CSV table of C-alpha atoms and ligand atoms in Angstrom, one decimal:
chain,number,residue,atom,x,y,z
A,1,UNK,CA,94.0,132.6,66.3
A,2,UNK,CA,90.1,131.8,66.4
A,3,UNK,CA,88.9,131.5,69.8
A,4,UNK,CA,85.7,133.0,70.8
A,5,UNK,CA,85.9,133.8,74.2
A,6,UNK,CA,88.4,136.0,76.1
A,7,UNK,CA,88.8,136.0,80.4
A,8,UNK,CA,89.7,139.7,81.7
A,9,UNK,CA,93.2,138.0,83.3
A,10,UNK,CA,96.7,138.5,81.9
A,11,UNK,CA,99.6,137.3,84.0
A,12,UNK,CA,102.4,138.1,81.8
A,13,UNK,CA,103.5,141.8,80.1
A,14,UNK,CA,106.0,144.2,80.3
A,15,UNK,CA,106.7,148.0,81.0
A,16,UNK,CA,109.4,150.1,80.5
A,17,UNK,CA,111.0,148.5,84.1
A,18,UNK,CA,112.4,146.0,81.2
A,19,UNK,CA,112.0,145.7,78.1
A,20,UNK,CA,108.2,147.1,76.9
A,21,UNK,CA,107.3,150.3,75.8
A,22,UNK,CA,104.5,152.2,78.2
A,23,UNK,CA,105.3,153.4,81.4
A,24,UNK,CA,103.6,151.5,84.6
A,25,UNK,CA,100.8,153.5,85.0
A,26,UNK,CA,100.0,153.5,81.3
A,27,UNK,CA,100.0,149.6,81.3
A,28,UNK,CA,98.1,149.5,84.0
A,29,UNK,CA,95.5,152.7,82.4
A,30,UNK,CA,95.6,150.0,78.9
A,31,UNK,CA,94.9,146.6,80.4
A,32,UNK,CA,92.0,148.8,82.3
A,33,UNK,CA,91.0,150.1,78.9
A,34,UNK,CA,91.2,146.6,77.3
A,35,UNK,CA,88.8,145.4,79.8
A,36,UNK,CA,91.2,143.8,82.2
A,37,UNK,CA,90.2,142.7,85.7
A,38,UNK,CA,93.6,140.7,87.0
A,39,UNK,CA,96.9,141.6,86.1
A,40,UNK,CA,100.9,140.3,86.8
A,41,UNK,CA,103.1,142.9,85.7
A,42,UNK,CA,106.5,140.2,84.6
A,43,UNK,CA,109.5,142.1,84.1
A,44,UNK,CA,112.6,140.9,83.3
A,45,UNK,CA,114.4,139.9,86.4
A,46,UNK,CA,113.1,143.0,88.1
A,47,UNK,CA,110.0,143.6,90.2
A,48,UNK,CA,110.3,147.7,90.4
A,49,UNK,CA,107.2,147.8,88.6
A,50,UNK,CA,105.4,146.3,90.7
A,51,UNK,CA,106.0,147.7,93.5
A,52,UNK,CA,105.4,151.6,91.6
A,53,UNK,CA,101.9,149.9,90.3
A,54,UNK,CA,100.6,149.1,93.5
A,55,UNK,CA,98.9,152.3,94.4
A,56,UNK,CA,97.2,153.0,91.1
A,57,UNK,CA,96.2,149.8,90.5
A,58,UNK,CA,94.0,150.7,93.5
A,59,UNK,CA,92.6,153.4,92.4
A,60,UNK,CA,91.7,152.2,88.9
A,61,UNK,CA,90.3,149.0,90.8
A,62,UNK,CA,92.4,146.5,89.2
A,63,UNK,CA,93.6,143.1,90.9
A,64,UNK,CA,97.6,143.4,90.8
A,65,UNK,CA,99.6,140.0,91.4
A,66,UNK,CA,103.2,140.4,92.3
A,67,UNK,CA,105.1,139.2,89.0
A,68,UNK,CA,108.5,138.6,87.4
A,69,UNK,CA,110.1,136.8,84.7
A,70,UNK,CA,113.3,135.5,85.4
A,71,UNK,CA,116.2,134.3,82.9
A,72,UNK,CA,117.7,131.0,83.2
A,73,UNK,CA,120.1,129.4,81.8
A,74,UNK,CA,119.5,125.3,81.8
A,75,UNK,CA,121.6,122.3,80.5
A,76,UNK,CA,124.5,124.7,79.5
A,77,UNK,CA,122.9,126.8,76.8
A,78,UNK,CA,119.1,126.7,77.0
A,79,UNK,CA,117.8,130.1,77.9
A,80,UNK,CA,114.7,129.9,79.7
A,81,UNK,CA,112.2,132.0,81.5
A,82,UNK,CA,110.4,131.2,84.3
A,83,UNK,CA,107.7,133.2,85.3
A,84,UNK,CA,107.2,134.1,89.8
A,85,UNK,CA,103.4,135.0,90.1
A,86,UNK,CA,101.9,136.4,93.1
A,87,UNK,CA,105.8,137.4,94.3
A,88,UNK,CA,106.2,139.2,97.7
A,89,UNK,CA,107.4,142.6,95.7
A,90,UNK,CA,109.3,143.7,99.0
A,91,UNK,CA,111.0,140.3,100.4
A,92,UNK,CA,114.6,141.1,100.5
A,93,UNK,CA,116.3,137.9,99.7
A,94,UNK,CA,114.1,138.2,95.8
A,95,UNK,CA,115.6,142.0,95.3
A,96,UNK,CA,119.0,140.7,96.6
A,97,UNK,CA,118.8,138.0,94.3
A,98,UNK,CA,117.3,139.9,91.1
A,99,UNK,CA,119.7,142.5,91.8
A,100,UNK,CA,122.8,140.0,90.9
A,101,UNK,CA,120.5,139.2,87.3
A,102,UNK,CA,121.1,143.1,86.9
A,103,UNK,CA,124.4,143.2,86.8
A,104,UNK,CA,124.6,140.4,84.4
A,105,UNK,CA,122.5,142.7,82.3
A,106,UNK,CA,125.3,145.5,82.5
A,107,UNK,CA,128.3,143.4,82.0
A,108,UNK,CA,126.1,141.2,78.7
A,109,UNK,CA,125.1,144.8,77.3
A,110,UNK,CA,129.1,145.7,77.3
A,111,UNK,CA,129.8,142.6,75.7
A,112,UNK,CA,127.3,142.4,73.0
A,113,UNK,CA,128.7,146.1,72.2
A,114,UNK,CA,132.1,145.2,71.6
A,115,UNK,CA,131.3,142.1,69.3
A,116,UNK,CA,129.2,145.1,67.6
A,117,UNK,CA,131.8,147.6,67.6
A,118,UNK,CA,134.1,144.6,65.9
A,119,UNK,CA,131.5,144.7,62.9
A,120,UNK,CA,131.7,148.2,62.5
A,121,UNK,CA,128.8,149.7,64.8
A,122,UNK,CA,130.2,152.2,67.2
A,123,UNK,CA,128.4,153.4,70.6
A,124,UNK,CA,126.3,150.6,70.5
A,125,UNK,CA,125.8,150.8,74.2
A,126,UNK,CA,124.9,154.5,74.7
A,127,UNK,CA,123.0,153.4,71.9
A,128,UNK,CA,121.0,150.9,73.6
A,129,UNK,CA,120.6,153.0,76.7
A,130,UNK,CA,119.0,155.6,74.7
A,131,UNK,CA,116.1,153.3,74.0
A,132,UNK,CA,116.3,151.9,78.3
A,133,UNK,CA,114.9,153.6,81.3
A,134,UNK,CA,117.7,151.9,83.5
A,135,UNK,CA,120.8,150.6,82.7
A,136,UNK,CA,119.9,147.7,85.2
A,137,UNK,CA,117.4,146.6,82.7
A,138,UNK,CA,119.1,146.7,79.7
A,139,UNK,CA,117.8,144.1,77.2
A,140,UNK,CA,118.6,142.7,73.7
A,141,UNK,CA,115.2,144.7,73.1
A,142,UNK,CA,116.9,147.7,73.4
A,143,UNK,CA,119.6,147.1,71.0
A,144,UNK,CA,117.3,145.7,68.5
A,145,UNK,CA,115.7,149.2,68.7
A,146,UNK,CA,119.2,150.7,68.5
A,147,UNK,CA,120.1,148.4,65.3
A,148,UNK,CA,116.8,149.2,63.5
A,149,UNK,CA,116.7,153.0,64.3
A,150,UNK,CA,120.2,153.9,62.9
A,151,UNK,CA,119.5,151.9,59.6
A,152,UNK,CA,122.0,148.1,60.8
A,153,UNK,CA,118.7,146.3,60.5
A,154,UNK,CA,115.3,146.3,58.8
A,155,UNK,CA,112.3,146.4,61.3
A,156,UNK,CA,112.1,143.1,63.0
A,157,UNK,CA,115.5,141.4,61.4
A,158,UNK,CA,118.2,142.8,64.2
A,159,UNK,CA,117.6,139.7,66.1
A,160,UNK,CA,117.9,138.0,62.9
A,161,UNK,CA,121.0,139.6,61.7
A,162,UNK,CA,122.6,140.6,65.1
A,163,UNK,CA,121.4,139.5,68.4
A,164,UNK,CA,120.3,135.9,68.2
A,165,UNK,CA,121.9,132.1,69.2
A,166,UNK,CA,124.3,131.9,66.4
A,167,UNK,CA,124.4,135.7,65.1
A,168,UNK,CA,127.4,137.9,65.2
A,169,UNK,CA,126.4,140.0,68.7
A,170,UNK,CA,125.0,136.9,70.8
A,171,UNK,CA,126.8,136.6,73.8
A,172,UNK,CA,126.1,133.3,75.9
A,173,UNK,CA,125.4,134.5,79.1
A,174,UNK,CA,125.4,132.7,82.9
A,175,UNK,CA,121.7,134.0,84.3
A,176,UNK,CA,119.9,132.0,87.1
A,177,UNK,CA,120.1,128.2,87.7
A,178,UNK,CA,116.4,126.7,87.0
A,179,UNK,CA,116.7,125.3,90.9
A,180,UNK,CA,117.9,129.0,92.0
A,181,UNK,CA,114.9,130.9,90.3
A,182,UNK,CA,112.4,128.4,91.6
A,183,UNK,CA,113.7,128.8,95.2
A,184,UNK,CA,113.7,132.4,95.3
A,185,UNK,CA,110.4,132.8,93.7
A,186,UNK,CA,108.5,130.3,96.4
A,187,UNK,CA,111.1,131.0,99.5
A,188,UNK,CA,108.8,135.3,98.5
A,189,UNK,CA,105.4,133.3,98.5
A,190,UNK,CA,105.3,133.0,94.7
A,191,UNK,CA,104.7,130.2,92.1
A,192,UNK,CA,106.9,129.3,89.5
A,193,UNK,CA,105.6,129.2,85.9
A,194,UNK,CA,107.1,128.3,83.0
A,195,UNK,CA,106.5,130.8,80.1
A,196,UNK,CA,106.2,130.4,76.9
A,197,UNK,CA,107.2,126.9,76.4
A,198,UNK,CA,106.9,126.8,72.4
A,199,UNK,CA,109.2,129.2,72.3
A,200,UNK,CA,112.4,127.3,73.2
A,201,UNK,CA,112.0,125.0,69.8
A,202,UNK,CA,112.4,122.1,72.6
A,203,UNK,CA,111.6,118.6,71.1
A,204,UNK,CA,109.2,117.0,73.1
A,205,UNK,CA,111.6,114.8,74.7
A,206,UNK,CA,113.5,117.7,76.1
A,207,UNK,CA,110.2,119.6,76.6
A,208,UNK,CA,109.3,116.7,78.7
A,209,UNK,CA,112.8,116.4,80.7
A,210,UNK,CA,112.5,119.9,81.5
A,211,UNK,CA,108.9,119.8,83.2
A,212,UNK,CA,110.2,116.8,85.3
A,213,UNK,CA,113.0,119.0,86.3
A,214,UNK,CA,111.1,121.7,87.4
A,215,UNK,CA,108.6,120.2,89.5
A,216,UNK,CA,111.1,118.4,91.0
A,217,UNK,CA,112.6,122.0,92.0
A,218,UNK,CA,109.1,122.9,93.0
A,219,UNK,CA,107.9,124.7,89.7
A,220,UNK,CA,103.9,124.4,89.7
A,221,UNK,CA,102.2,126.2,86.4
A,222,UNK,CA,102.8,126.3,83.0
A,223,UNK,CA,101.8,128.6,80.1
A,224,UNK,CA,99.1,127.5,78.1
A,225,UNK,CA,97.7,130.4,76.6
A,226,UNK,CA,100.7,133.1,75.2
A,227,UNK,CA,101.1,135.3,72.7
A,228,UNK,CA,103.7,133.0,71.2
A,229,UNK,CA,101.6,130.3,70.8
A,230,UNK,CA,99.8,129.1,67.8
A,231,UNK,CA,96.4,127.4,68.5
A,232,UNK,CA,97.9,123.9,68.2
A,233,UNK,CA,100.8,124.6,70.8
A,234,UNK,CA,97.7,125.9,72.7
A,235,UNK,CA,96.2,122.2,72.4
A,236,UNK,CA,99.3,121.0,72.9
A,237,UNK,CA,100.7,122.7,76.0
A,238,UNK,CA,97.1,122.1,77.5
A,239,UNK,CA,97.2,118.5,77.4
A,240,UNK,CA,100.8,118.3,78.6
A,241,UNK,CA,99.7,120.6,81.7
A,242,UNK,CA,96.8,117.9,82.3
A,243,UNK,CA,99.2,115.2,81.9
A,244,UNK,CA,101.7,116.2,84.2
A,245,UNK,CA,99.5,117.9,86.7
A,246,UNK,CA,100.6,121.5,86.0
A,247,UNK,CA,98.4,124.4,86.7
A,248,UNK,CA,97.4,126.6,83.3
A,249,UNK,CA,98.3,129.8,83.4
A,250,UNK,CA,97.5,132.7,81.0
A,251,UNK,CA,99.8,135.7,79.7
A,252,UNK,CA,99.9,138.3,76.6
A,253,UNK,CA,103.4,139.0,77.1
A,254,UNK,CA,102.8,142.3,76.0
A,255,UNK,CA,106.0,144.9,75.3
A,256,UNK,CA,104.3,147.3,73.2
A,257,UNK,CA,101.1,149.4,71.1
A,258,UNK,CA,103.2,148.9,68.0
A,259,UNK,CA,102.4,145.6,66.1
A,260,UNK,CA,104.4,142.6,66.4
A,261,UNK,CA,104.5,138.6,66.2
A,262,UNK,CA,102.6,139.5,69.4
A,263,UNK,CA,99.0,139.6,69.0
A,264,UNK,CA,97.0,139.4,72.2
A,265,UNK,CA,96.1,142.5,73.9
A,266,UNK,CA,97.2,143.7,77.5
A,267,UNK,CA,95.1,142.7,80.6
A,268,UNK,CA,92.9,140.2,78.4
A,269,UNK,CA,93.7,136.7,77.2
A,270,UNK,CA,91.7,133.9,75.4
A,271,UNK,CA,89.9,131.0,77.8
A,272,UNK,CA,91.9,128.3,79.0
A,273,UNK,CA,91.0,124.9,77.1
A,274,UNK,CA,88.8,123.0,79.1
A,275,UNK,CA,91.0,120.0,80.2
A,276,UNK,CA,93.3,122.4,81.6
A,277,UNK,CA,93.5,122.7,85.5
A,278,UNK,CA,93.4,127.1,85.7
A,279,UNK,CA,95.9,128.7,87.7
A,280,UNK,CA,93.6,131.3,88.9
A,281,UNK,CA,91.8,130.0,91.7
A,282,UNK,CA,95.0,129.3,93.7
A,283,UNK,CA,95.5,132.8,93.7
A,284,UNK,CA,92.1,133.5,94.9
A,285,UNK,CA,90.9,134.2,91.7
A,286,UNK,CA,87.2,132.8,90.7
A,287,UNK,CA,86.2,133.8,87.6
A,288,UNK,CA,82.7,132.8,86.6
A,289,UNK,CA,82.0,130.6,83.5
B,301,LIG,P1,117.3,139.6,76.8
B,301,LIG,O1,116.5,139.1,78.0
B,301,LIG,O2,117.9,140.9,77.0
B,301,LIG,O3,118.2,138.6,76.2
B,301,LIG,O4,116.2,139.9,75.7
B,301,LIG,C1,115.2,138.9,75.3
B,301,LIG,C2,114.0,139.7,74.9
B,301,LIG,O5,114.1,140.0,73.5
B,301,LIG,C3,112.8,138.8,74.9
B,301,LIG,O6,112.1,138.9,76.2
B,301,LIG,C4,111.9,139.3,73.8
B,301,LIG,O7,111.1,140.4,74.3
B,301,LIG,C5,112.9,139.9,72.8
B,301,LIG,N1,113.1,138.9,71.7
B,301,LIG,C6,113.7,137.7,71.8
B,301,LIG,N2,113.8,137.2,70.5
B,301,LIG,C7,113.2,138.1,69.7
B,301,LIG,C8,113.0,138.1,68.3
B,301,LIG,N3,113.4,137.1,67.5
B,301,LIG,N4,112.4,139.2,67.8
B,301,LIG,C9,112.0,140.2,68.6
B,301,LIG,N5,112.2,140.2,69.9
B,301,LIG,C10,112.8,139.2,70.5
B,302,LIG,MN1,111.1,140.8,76.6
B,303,LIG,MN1,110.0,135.6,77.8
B,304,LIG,MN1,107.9,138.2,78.7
């Protein structure tokens, strides 16, 4: 991608509470390093890291937002994510409620290891684990890790081969309700964001029922700028957000050092299009132009 400027704000990445590589306080020491200002840490459907970051994003002066990206599953088979920013990391009825995403993740792990073990790959599970700093957080990731390290997949083709829609290990899995994750991101103070959206290989039509959906349900922001997006979904999602009056937010989505089809650094993201209406300042974020 070409763009010239970059903003020190990244509301989207990962640690090793999911499905990323560095430990909380070296994400946090990175997206420092990397010139970062304002950060969400997102995991999947957990908010531990937040609440471990808090502290010594203090101390290294770094503005954290309360963050996590939740899985849903919409119309039947769609798997979505919908991203909570600014999340109270301690409100109850959100851990209660991630909590029940968790054991999804247990029970999908132990299913996606039998259809493996079917094919001929034993211990899949422990496999997987290996690669996972809790069980709770166990993620396709981790297998594809699994796959590629004990020679069952080339780098980047276990997903390909194994773990995606369609493939031999996918297992179609109930996660939260689009209306559910909406509710218990605001009913914790949070905003709901959709992340990602070129990632779901939507047609615009769908795209376009699914944005009505979720601001119906309350969902106010949208993903514009992503590591997932090329610089005409970047043109693209901007001008849906203007259309339908959804705030622009901003994300690397970063797992990991090693490369990757992800390509935008930790704790640093390219400027918002100018038609786009930021999500920052709602947060109490002014960043000067
Ligand atoms: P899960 O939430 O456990 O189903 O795992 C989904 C995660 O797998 C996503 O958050 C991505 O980090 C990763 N992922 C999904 N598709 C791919 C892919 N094609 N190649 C590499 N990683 C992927
Ligand atoms: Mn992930
Ligand atoms: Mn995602
Ligand atoms: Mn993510």
């Amino acid at each position: 991608m070409n763009h010239e400027h970059t903003i020190p704000v990244d509301f989207h990445c990962h640690s090793t509470n999911s499905d990323g590589t560095l430990s909380v306080k070296t994400l946090l020491d990175t997206a420092k390093a990397n010139g970062g200002k304002y950060l969400a840490i997102t995991d999947h459907d957990n908010i531990d890291g937040v609440n471990e970051a808090k502290a010594y994003a203090q101390e290294i002066d770094l503005t954290l937002l309360g963050g996590v990206e939740i899985s849903v599953t919409w119309e039947n088979n769609s798997l979505v994510h919908i991203l909570g920013l600014n999340v109270d990391e301690t409100n109850p009825g959100l851990i209660a409620n991630l909590n029940k995403l968790s054991n999804v993740r247990i029970e999908r792990g132990q299913k996606i290891a039998y259809k493996l073990a079917k094919i001929g790959i034993k211990n899949a599970y422990e496999g997987a684990l290996k690669y996972c700093a809790n069980e709770k957080s166990l993620s396709r990731t981790h297998f594809n890790r699994f796959l590629v390290e004990h020679g069952y997949a080339k780098p980047g083709k276990a997903f390909d081969k194994y773990l995606a829609p369609g493939k031999p290990a996918f297992v179609m899995q109930q996660w939260a309700s689009l209306g559910n994750a909406i509710e218990w991101i605001t009913q914790s103070g949070g905003t709901a964001v959709i992340a990602h959206p070129c990632r779901y290989s939507f047609t615009r039509t769908k795209l376009l029922r699914f944005i009505d959906q979720f601001k119906q349900l309350g969902g106010r922001g949208i993903e514009v700028i992503s590591s997932a997006h090329a610089i005409n979904d970047v043109q693209n999602i901007a001008k849906v957000a203007r259309d339908h009056e959804l705030l622009a937010s901003v994300g690397s989505d970063f797992h990991t050092l090693e490369t990757g089809y992800r390509t935008i650094k930790v704790g640093v993201n390219y400027k918002l299009p100018e038609i786009c209406q930021p999500i920052f300042p709602s947060f109490g974020i002014n960043l000067p132009h």
